[in-house]
Amino acid sequence: MSTLPGQNVQVLRVGHKGDGETAEGMFVPFTLAGEEVAISTGEDGSYAVEVVKPSPDRVKPACRHFGTCGACQLQHMAPRAYLDWKREQVIIALAQRGLDGIQVEPTIAIAPGTRRRAVLSARRIRERVVIGFQERGGHFINDMQECPVLHPLLMALVPKLQLALEPELPERGQAELALTLTDSGVDAAFGIPGAKLDREQRARLAILADRLRFARLTVNEELVHQSAPPMMAWGRGQVALPPASFLQATREAEVVMQGHVTADVGKARKVADLFSGCGAFTLPLAEAHAVSAFDSEEGAIAALSQALRGMQGIKPATAERRDLFRRPLLKHELDAFDAVVIDPPRAGARAQAEQLAKSKVARIAAVSCNPATFSRDARILVDGGYRLRVVRPIDQFLWSAHVELTALFERD
Ligand SMILES: C[S@@+](CC[C@H](N)C(=O)[O-])C[C@H]1O[C@@H](n2cnc3c(N)ncnc32)[C@H](O)[C@@H]1O
């Protein structure tokens, strides 16, 4: 490894994917704006980065795995600078669509140790099972000893799963472990390629699930154990989550979003909840508004309908399966609502935004996990006569480059 002359570079900014960006257009991971870094290249094409002049915003990362584990990218940035960077990403995405001068609030921080769902990888290497997130840029699994992002109840499962999965994985055998912390316990979904799931293995896995007090375990989408339906309470409603259903990554961010959505629909009598999932917004809203929920997932809509049927004294509420990319609610359907909640997946909701732009809906409470598609759709709404009143970044995806946000649009 040698440092080539002239290889010191200046980092101008941290780009939207979380890597430092130089004037030469190089992306240098784990660097910060204003830093000078020396890049040494090895004969095998590998390279190492040494920070020659660190930024005053550089801090000691919270986790020993930072730099190796592929899950976190921004632990080396001081908290204030980090939250400002997330806000800046929203402002940049809006400006790229010509939406300048929008009120973008300071990023709302979400505490470490609150991530309630994670997909971990497991691989048996000789006598041990290694469990963790994928390493950065590689095919290896980070042998996770700690994770300041995960909820402690999920982190506590890791060493137990390492032992319990030993008999289930052959040498170099792999598994994917999706863990979700629900109100009634952990909902685990394992993917074990090639597992035959004969009676013996199913029985062993059921015992494992029982010992680890899982509410439910599915393996390769087959139900292996259920001590209690995995439940979530939203408002006065209780939903039994179907396997693999969407759930916001942290309860803390979800509560913030519920607060914003409730405030943003205001006194609307009739509300449409588009991309409702299992009803994290529908159920609290149904206490004060007539709500029509729409989502493409059959399981989510069935679970939400059942939860609505079990609620006493709410306003009229329905849940309907509908693909809103292919069949968005049309202008004449939208005009029946006073407010719309919209929380699409990362791809955004272009077709739905185009219909909303033609509608008379007075208020739109938007939620998004992707500032780029949010801004694209916001442009459509603004061109249709909506005013984008406020955008509020939320740090739901701690120490990653992802930004969650809520926003309010109003018809002038
Ligand atoms: C970001 S989640 C929001 C879910 C819910 N609002 C919540 O907070 O739990 C996006 C939702 O969009 C749904 N979805 C994805 N593609 C869709 C489509 N083409 N039409 C309707 N819903 C879709 C997913 O099933 C998922 O429930």
PDB file of N, CA, C and O in Angstrom, residues 247-312:
ATOM      1  N   LEU A 247     -44.346  -2.531   8.718  1.00  0.00           N
ATOM      2  CA  LEU A 247     -44.458  -1.876  10.021  1.00  0.00           C
ATOM      3  C   LEU A 247     -43.388  -0.790  10.037  1.00  0.00           C
ATOM      4  O   LEU A 247     -42.245  -1.041   9.633  1.00  0.00           O
ATOM      5  N   GLN A 248     -43.749   0.411  10.485  1.00  0.00           N
ATOM      6  CA  GLN A 248     -42.734   1.470  10.577  1.00  0.00           C
ATOM      7  C   GLN A 248     -41.575   0.963  11.421  1.00  0.00           C
ATOM      8  O   GLN A 248     -41.774   0.224  12.389  1.00  0.00           O
ATOM      9  N   ALA A 249     -40.344   1.396  11.082  1.00  0.00           N
ATOM     10  CA  ALA A 249     -39.141   0.804  11.677  1.00  0.00           C
ATOM     11  C   ALA A 249     -39.019   1.055  13.180  1.00  0.00           C
ATOM     12  O   ALA A 249     -38.425   0.248  13.896  1.00  0.00           O
ATOM     13  N   THR A 250     -39.560   2.171  13.662  1.00  0.00           N
ATOM     14  CA  THR A 250     -39.522   2.402  15.113  1.00  0.00           C
ATOM     15  C   THR A 250     -40.893   2.900  15.588  1.00  0.00           C
ATOM     16  O   THR A 250     -41.569   3.651  14.872  1.00  0.00           O
ATOM     17  N   ARG A 251     -41.249   2.489  16.791  1.00  0.00           N
ATOM     18  CA  ARG A 251     -42.513   2.981  17.347  1.00  0.00           C
ATOM     19  C   ARG A 251     -42.436   4.488  17.579  1.00  0.00           C
ATOM     20  O   ARG A 251     -43.402   5.216  17.360  1.00  0.00           O
ATOM     21  N   GLU A 252     -41.237   4.962  18.005  1.00  0.00           N
ATOM     22  CA  GLU A 252     -41.082   6.374  18.337  1.00  0.00           C
ATOM     23  C   GLU A 252     -41.378   7.255  17.114  1.00  0.00           C
ATOM     24  O   GLU A 252     -42.073   8.262  17.223  1.00  0.00           O
ATOM     25  N   ALA A 253     -40.844   6.862  15.953  1.00  0.00           N
ATOM     26  CA  ALA A 253     -41.106   7.647  14.736  1.00  0.00           C
ATOM     27  C   ALA A 253     -42.573   7.514  14.340  1.00  0.00           C
ATOM     28  O   ALA A 253     -43.200   8.483  13.896  1.00  0.00           O
ATOM     29  N   GLU A 254     -43.112   6.337  14.516  1.00  0.00           N
ATOM     30  CA  GLU A 254     -44.526   6.116  14.155  1.00  0.00           C
ATOM     31  C   GLU A 254     -45.438   7.038  14.982  1.00  0.00           C
ATOM     32  O   GLU A 254     -46.376   7.644  14.437  1.00  0.00           O
ATOM     33  N   VAL A 255     -45.127   7.174  16.277  1.00  0.00           N
ATOM     34  CA  VAL A 255     -45.948   8.038  17.137  1.00  0.00           C
ATOM     35  C   VAL A 255     -45.858   9.498  16.657  1.00  0.00           C
ATOM     36  O   VAL A 255     -46.868  10.206  16.583  1.00  0.00           O
ATOM     37  N   VAL A 256     -44.644   9.918  16.288  1.00  0.00           N
ATOM     38  CA  VAL A 256     -44.471  11.286  15.765  1.00  0.00           C
ATOM     39  C   VAL A 256     -45.315  11.458  14.501  1.00  0.00           C
ATOM     40  O   VAL A 256     -46.046  12.438  14.338  1.00  0.00           O
ATOM     41  N   MET A 257     -45.242  10.461  13.601  1.00  0.00           N
ATOM     42  CA  MET A 257     -45.980  10.563  12.332  1.00  0.00           C
ATOM     43  C   MET A 257     -47.479  10.564  12.572  1.00  0.00           C
ATOM     44  O   MET A 257     -48.226  11.304  11.923  1.00  0.00           O
ATOM     45  N   GLN A 258     -47.932   9.717  13.506  1.00  0.00           N
ATOM     46  CA  GLN A 258     -49.371   9.696  13.822  1.00  0.00           C
ATOM     47  C   GLN A 258     -49.823  11.069  14.306  1.00  0.00           C
ATOM     48  O   GLN A 258     -50.903  11.544  13.936  1.00  0.00           O
ATOM     49  N   GLY A 259     -48.970  11.710  15.126  1.00  0.00           N
ATOM     50  CA  GLY A 259     -49.303  13.044  15.637  1.00  0.00           C
ATOM     51  C   GLY A 259     -49.424  14.050  14.494  1.00  0.00           C
ATOM     52  O   GLY A 259     -50.373  14.841  14.442  1.00  0.00           O
ATOM     53  N   HIS A 260     -48.458  14.008  13.562  1.00  0.00           N
ATOM     54  CA  HIS A 260     -48.488  14.959  12.437  1.00  0.00           C
ATOM     55  C   HIS A 260     -49.711  14.714  11.552  1.00  0.00           C
ATOM     56  O   HIS A 260     -50.398  15.658  11.148  1.00  0.00           O
ATOM     57  N   VAL A 261     -49.954  13.445  11.249  1.00  0.00           N
ATOM     58  CA  VAL A 261     -51.070  13.112  10.345  1.00  0.00           C
ATOM     59  C   VAL A 261     -52.393  13.558  10.977  1.00  0.00           C
ATOM     60  O   VAL A 261     -53.241  14.177  10.318  1.00  0.00           O
ATOM     61  N   THR A 262     -52.555  13.281  12.256  1.00  0.00           N
ATOM     62  CA  THR A 262     -53.795  13.657  12.950  1.00  0.00           C
ATOM     63  C   THR A 262     -53.973  15.176  12.909  1.00  0.00           C
ATOM     64  O   THR A 262     -55.064  15.676  12.618  1.00  0.00           O
ATOM     65  N   ALA A 263     -52.896  15.905  13.189  1.00  0.00           N
ATOM     66  CA  ALA A 263     -52.996  17.373  13.175  1.00  0.00           C
ATOM     67  C   ALA A 263     -53.271  17.866  11.749  1.00  0.00           C
ATOM     68  O   ALA A 263     -54.067  18.790  11.543  1.00  0.00           O
ATOM     69  N   ASP A 264     -52.640  17.230  10.754  1.00  0.00           N
ATOM     70  CA  ASP A 264     -52.735  17.742   9.378  1.00  0.00           C
ATOM     71  C   ASP A 264     -54.106  17.491   8.739  1.00  0.00           C
ATOM     72  O   ASP A 264     -54.531  18.262   7.893  1.00  0.00           O
ATOM     73  N   VAL A 265     -54.786  16.421   9.114  1.00  0.00           N
ATOM     74  CA  VAL A 265     -56.130  16.233   8.528  1.00  0.00           C
ATOM     75  C   VAL A 265     -57.122  17.187   9.187  1.00  0.00           C
ATOM     76  O   VAL A 265     -58.196  17.443   8.643  1.00  0.00           O
ATOM     77  N   GLY A 266     -56.747  17.740  10.341  1.00  0.00           N
ATOM     78  CA  GLY A 266     -57.568  18.768  10.998  1.00  0.00           C
ATOM     79  C   GLY A 266     -58.972  18.268  11.295  1.00  0.00           C
ATOM     80  O   GLY A 266     -59.140  17.160  11.783  1.00  0.00           O
ATOM     81  N   LYS A 267     -59.946  19.100  10.915  1.00  0.00           N
ATOM     82  CA  LYS A 267     -61.332  18.768  11.262  1.00  0.00           C
ATOM     83  C   LYS A 267     -62.046  18.056  10.118  1.00  0.00           C
ATOM     84  O   LYS A 267     -63.280  17.999  10.080  1.00  0.00           O
ATOM     85  N   ALA A 268     -61.285  17.540   9.172  1.00  0.00           N
ATOM     86  CA  ALA A 268     -61.898  16.871   8.004  1.00  0.00           C
ATOM     87  C   ALA A 268     -62.926  15.843   8.471  1.00  0.00           C
ATOM     88  O   ALA A 268     -62.679  15.113   9.430  1.00  0.00           O
ATOM     89  N   ARG A 269     -64.067  15.807   7.768  1.00  0.00           N
ATOM     90  CA  ARG A 269     -65.101  14.826   8.148  1.00  0.00           C
ATOM     91  C   ARG A 269     -64.770  13.474   7.527  1.00  0.00           C
ATOM     92  O   ARG A 269     -64.787  12.456   8.190  1.00  0.00           O
ATOM     93  N   LYS A 270     -64.414  13.490   6.237  1.00  0.00           N
ATOM     94  CA  LYS A 270     -64.127  12.235   5.543  1.00  0.00           C
ATOM     95  C   LYS A 270     -62.664  12.219   5.077  1.00  0.00           C
ATOM     96  O   LYS A 270     -62.214  13.153   4.421  1.00  0.00           O
ATOM     97  N   VAL A 271     -61.991  11.128   5.430  1.00  0.00           N
ATOM     98  CA  VAL A 271     -60.550  11.028   5.136  1.00  0.00           C
ATOM     99  C   VAL A 271     -60.283   9.748   4.353  1.00  0.00           C
ATOM    100  O   VAL A 271     -60.817   8.684   4.684  1.00  0.00           O
ATOM    101  N   ALA A 272     -59.441   9.840   3.319  1.00  0.00           N
ATOM    102  CA  ALA A 272     -58.941   8.632   2.635  1.00  0.00           C
ATOM    103  C   ALA A 272     -57.516   8.388   3.119  1.00  0.00           C
ATOM    104  O   ALA A 272     -56.699   9.320   3.134  1.00  0.00           O
ATOM    105  N   ASP A 273     -57.227   7.157   3.548  1.00  0.00           N
ATOM    106  CA  ASP A 273     -55.866   6.794   3.969  1.00  0.00           C
ATOM    107  C   ASP A 273     -55.281   5.916   2.867  1.00  0.00           C
ATOM    108  O   ASP A 273     -55.634   4.735   2.757  1.00  0.00           O
ATOM    109  N   LEU A 274     -54.439   6.513   2.030  1.00  0.00           N
ATOM    110  CA  LEU A 274     -53.894   5.800   0.866  1.00  0.00           C
ATOM    111  C   LEU A 274     -52.558   5.161   1.232  1.00  0.00           C
ATOM    112  O   LEU A 274     -51.721   5.803   1.857  1.00  0.00           O
ATOM    113  N   PHE A 275     -52.358   3.907   0.828  1.00  0.00           N
ATOM    114  CA  PHE A 275     -51.200   3.106   1.231  1.00  0.00           C
ATOM    115  C   PHE A 275     -51.249   2.916   2.753  1.00  0.00           C
ATOM    116  O   PHE A 275     -50.319   3.242   3.476  1.00  0.00           O
ATOM    117  N   SER A 276     -52.373   2.401   3.202  1.00  0.00           N
ATOM    118  CA  SER A 276     -52.684   2.358   4.642  1.00  0.00           C
ATOM    119  C   SER A 276     -51.917   1.290   5.393  1.00  0.00           C
ATOM    120  O   SER A 276     -51.805   1.361   6.615  1.00  0.00           O
ATOM    121  N   GLY A 277     -51.383   0.265   4.687  1.00  0.00           N
ATOM    122  CA  GLY A 277     -50.807  -0.871   5.401  1.00  0.00           C
ATOM    123  C   GLY A 277     -51.854  -1.476   6.309  1.00  0.00           C
ATOM    124  O   GLY A 277     -53.043  -1.562   5.963  1.00  0.00           O
ATOM    125  N   CYS A 278     -51.432  -1.863   7.515  1.00  0.00           N
ATOM    126  CA  CYS A 278     -52.353  -2.499   8.471  1.00  0.00           C
ATOM    127  C   CYS A 278     -53.109  -1.473   9.296  1.00  0.00           C
ATOM    128  O   CYS A 278     -53.844  -1.849  10.219  1.00  0.00           O
ATOM    129  N   GLY A 279     -52.893  -0.175   9.035  1.00  0.00           N
ATOM    130  CA  GLY A 279     -53.754   0.820   9.675  1.00  0.00           C
ATOM    131  C   GLY A 279     -53.125   1.653  10.766  1.00  0.00           C
ATOM    132  O   GLY A 279     -53.828   2.156  11.647  1.00  0.00           O
ATOM    133  N   ALA A 280     -51.805   1.864  10.697  1.00  0.00           N
ATOM    134  CA  ALA A 280     -51.144   2.672  11.739  1.00  0.00           C
ATOM    135  C   ALA A 280     -51.746   4.085  11.817  1.00  0.00           C
ATOM    136  O   ALA A 280     -51.752   4.703  12.884  1.00  0.00           O
ATOM    137  N   PHE A 281     -52.250   4.581  10.686  1.00  0.00           N
ATOM    138  CA  PHE A 281     -52.930   5.892  10.706  1.00  0.00           C
ATOM    139  C   PHE A 281     -54.446   5.725  10.707  1.00  0.00           C
ATOM    140  O   PHE A 281     -55.159   6.502  11.333  1.00  0.00           O
ATOM    141  N   THR A 282     -54.940   4.710  10.006  1.00  0.00           N
ATOM    142  CA  THR A 282     -56.396   4.533   9.876  1.00  0.00           C
ATOM    143  C   THR A 282     -57.039   4.402  11.260  1.00  0.00           C
ATOM    144  O   THR A 282     -58.074   5.043  11.528  1.00  0.00           O
ATOM    145  N   LEU A 283     -56.463   3.564  12.108  1.00  0.00           N
ATOM    146  CA  LEU A 283     -57.141   3.251  13.376  1.00  0.00           C
ATOM    147  C   LEU A 283     -57.228   4.464  14.298  1.00  0.00           C
ATOM    148  O   LEU A 283     -58.324   4.772  14.787  1.00  0.00           O
ATOM    149  N   PRO A 284     -56.115   5.195  14.517  1.00  0.00           N
ATOM    150  CA  PRO A 284     -56.273   6.395  15.355  1.00  0.00           C
ATOM    151  C   PRO A 284     -57.224   7.415  14.718  1.00  0.00           C
ATOM    152  O   PRO A 284     -58.015   8.046  15.416  1.00  0.00           O
ATOM    153  N   LEU A 285     -57.184   7.535  13.373  1.00  0.00           N
ATOM    154  CA  LEU A 285     -58.043   8.534  12.718  1.00  0.00           C
ATOM    155  C   LEU A 285     -59.517   8.174  12.836  1.00  0.00           C
ATOM    156  O   LEU A 285     -60.379   9.059  12.927  1.00  0.00           O
ATOM    157  N   ALA A 286     -59.813   6.857  12.858  1.00  0.00           N
ATOM    158  CA  ALA A 286     -61.218   6.411  12.819  1.00  0.00           C
ATOM    159  C   ALA A 286     -62.004   6.844  14.060  1.00  0.00           C
ATOM    160  O   ALA A 286     -63.231   6.779  14.070  1.00  0.00           O
ATOM    161  N   GLU A 287     -61.288   7.297  15.083  1.00  0.00           N
ATOM    162  CA  GLU A 287     -62.002   7.738  16.288  1.00  0.00           C
ATOM    163  C   GLU A 287     -62.717   9.066  16.064  1.00  0.00           C
ATOM    164  O   GLU A 287     -63.714   9.344  16.716  1.00  0.00           O
ATOM    165  N   ALA A 288     -62.206   9.871  15.131  1.00  0.00           N
ATOM    166  CA  ALA A 288     -62.799  11.202  14.947  1.00  0.00           C
ATOM    167  C   ALA A 288     -63.244  11.498  13.519  1.00  0.00           C
ATOM    168  O   ALA A 288     -63.865  12.525  13.266  1.00  0.00           O
ATOM    169  N   HIS A 289     -62.881  10.625  12.568  1.00  0.00           N
ATOM    170  CA  HIS A 289     -63.185  10.897  11.150  1.00  0.00           C
ATOM    171  C   HIS A 289     -63.715   9.626  10.490  1.00  0.00           C
ATOM    172  O   HIS A 289     -63.288   8.524  10.846  1.00  0.00           O
ATOM    173  N   ALA A 290     -64.574   9.795   9.491  1.00  0.00           N
ATOM    174  CA  ALA A 290     -64.932   8.651   8.648  1.00  0.00           C
ATOM    175  C   ALA A 290     -63.717   8.370   7.756  1.00  0.00           C
ATOM    176  O   ALA A 290     -63.208   9.284   7.108  1.00  0.00           O
ATOM    177  N   VAL A 291     -63.234   7.126   7.762  1.00  0.00           N
ATOM    178  CA  VAL A 291     -61.989   6.833   7.035  1.00  0.00           C
ATOM    179  C   VAL A 291     -62.203   5.716   6.027  1.00  0.00           C
ATOM    180  O   VAL A 291     -62.824   4.695   6.331  1.00  0.00           O
ATOM    181  N   SER A 292     -61.652   5.889   4.826  1.00  0.00           N
ATOM    182  CA  SER A 292     -61.596   4.818   3.830  1.00  0.00           C
ATOM    183  C   SER A 292     -60.128   4.521   3.575  1.00  0.00           C
ATOM    184  O   SER A 292     -59.394   5.402   3.121  1.00  0.00           O
ATOM    185  N   ALA A 293     -59.714   3.290   3.892  1.00  0.00           N
ATOM    186  CA  ALA A 293     -58.301   2.922   3.757  1.00  0.00           C
ATOM    187  C   ALA A 293     -58.108   2.088   2.501  1.00  0.00           C
ATOM    188  O   ALA A 293     -58.976   1.281   2.137  1.00  0.00           O
ATOM    189  N   PHE A 294     -56.964   2.265   1.835  1.00  0.00           N
ATOM    190  CA  PHE A 294     -56.650   1.521   0.608  1.00  0.00           C
ATOM    191  C   PHE A 294     -55.201   1.043   0.671  1.00  0.00           C
ATOM    192  O   PHE A 294     -54.306   1.815   1.042  1.00  0.00           O
ATOM    193  N   ASP A 295     -54.986  -0.192   0.278  1.00  0.00           N
ATOM    194  CA  ASP A 295     -53.623  -0.748   0.179  1.00  0.00           C
ATOM    195  C   ASP A 295     -53.701  -1.952  -0.758  1.00  0.00           C
ATOM    196  O   ASP A 295     -54.759  -2.578  -0.897  1.00  0.00           O
ATOM    197  N   SER A 296     -52.576  -2.285  -1.375  1.00  0.00           N
ATOM    198  CA  SER A 296     -52.592  -3.401  -2.337  1.00  0.00           C
ATOM    199  C   SER A 296     -52.422  -4.760  -1.670  1.00  0.00           C
ATOM    200  O   SER A 296     -52.659  -5.786  -2.295  1.00  0.00           O
ATOM    201  N   GLU A 297     -51.996  -4.774  -0.394  1.00  0.00           N
ATOM    202  CA  GLU A 297     -51.705  -6.051   0.273  1.00  0.00           C
ATOM    203  C   GLU A 297     -52.982  -6.664   0.840  1.00  0.00           C
ATOM    204  O   GLU A 297     -53.601  -6.101   1.757  1.00  0.00           O
ATOM    205  N   GLU A 298     -53.314  -7.829   0.333  1.00  0.00           N
ATOM    206  CA  GLU A 298     -54.548  -8.484   0.763  1.00  0.00           C
ATOM    207  C   GLU A 298     -54.553  -8.743   2.276  1.00  0.00           C
ATOM    208  O   GLU A 298     -55.534  -8.474   2.974  1.00  0.00           O
ATOM    209  N   GLY A 299     -53.403  -9.268   2.779  1.00  0.00           N
ATOM    210  CA  GLY A 299     -53.312  -9.604   4.205  1.00  0.00           C
ATOM    211  C   GLY A 299     -53.496  -8.377   5.080  1.00  0.00           C
ATOM    212  O   GLY A 299     -54.173  -8.424   6.114  1.00  0.00           O
ATOM    213  N   ALA A 300     -52.867  -7.276   4.679  1.00  0.00           N
ATOM    214  CA  ALA A 300     -52.954  -6.044   5.477  1.00  0.00           C
ATOM    215  C   ALA A 300     -54.397  -5.543   5.519  1.00  0.00           C
ATOM    216  O   ALA A 300     -54.903  -5.147   6.584  1.00  0.00           O
ATOM    217  N   ILE A 301     -55.075  -5.591   4.360  1.00  0.00           N
ATOM    218  CA  ILE A 301     -56.451  -5.094   4.302  1.00  0.00           C
ATOM    219  C   ILE A 301     -57.386  -5.993   5.118  1.00  0.00           C
ATOM    220  O   ILE A 301     -58.269  -5.504   5.846  1.00  0.00           O
ATOM    221  N   ALA A 302     -57.155  -7.300   5.062  1.00  0.00           N
ATOM    222  CA  ALA A 302     -57.986  -8.225   5.856  1.00  0.00           C
ATOM    223  C   ALA A 302     -57.775  -7.965   7.350  1.00  0.00           C
ATOM    224  O   ALA A 302     -58.740  -7.906   8.126  1.00  0.00           O
ATOM    225  N   ALA A 303     -56.513  -7.769   7.746  1.00  0.00           N
ATOM    226  CA  ALA A 303     -56.213  -7.539   9.172  1.00  0.00           C
ATOM    227  C   ALA A 303     -56.824  -6.222   9.635  1.00  0.00           C
ATOM    228  O   ALA A 303     -57.399  -6.133  10.732  1.00  0.00           O
ATOM    229  N   LEU A 304     -56.713  -5.201   8.786  1.00  0.00           N
ATOM    230  CA  LEU A 304     -57.257  -3.891   9.147  1.00  0.00           C
ATOM    231  C   LEU A 304     -58.787  -3.944   9.220  1.00  0.00           C
ATOM    232  O   LEU A 304     -59.384  -3.389  10.163  1.00  0.00           O
ATOM    233  N   SER A 305     -59.419  -4.634   8.277  1.00  0.00           N
ATOM    234  CA  SER A 305     -60.892  -4.735   8.303  1.00  0.00           C
ATOM    235  C   SER A 305     -61.342  -5.404   9.589  1.00  0.00           C
ATOM    236  O   SER A 305     -62.305  -4.963  10.235  1.00  0.00           O
ATOM    237  N   GLN A 306     -60.629  -6.455   9.966  1.00  0.00           N
ATOM    238  CA  GLN A 306     -61.000  -7.173  11.191  1.00  0.00           C
ATOM    239  C   GLN A 306     -60.842  -6.265  12.424  1.00  0.00           C
ATOM    240  O   GLN A 306     -61.687  -6.245  13.308  1.00  0.00           O
ATOM    241  N   ALA A 307     -59.738  -5.489  12.439  1.00  0.00           N
ATOM    242  CA  ALA A 307     -59.514  -4.583  13.570  1.00  0.00           C
ATOM    243  C   ALA A 307     -60.629  -3.535  13.645  1.00  0.00           C
ATOM    244  O   ALA A 307     -61.126  -3.217  14.729  1.00  0.00           O
ATOM    245  N   LEU A 308     -61.041  -3.031  12.494  1.00  0.00           N
ATOM    246  CA  LEU A 308     -62.098  -2.001  12.475  1.00  0.00           C
ATOM    247  C   LEU A 308     -63.416  -2.584  12.985  1.00  0.00           C
ATOM    248  O   LEU A 308     -64.151  -1.925  13.736  1.00  0.00           O
ATOM    249  N   ARG A 309     -63.679  -3.846  12.594  1.00  0.00           N
ATOM    250  CA  ARG A 309     -64.928  -4.482  13.063  1.00  0.00           C
ATOM    251  C   ARG A 309     -64.937  -4.635  14.581  1.00  0.00           C
ATOM    252  O   ARG A 309     -65.990  -4.606  15.213  1.00  0.00           O
ATOM    253  N   GLY A 310     -63.735  -4.786  15.163  1.00  0.00           N
ATOM    254  CA  GLY A 310     -63.645  -4.994  16.619  1.00  0.00           C
ATOM    255  C   GLY A 310     -63.677  -3.710  17.423  1.00  0.00           C
ATOM    256  O   GLY A 310     -63.592  -3.745  18.644  1.00  0.00           O
ATOM    257  N   MET A 311     -63.773  -2.562  16.762  1.00  0.00           N
ATOM    258  CA  MET A 311     -63.720  -1.290  17.501  1.00  0.00           C
ATOM    259  C   MET A 311     -65.130  -0.747  17.730  1.00  0.00           C
ATOM    260  O   MET A 311     -65.939  -0.707  16.814  1.00  0.00           O
ATOM    261  N   GLN A 312     -65.385  -0.314  18.951  1.00  0.00           N
ATOM    262  CA  GLN A 312     -66.690   0.248  19.309  1.00  0.00           C
ATOM    263  C   GLN A 312     -66.651   1.766  19.179  1.00  0.00           C
ATOM    264  O   GLN A 312     -65.633   2.373  19.465  1.00  0.00           O
TER     265      GLN A 312
END
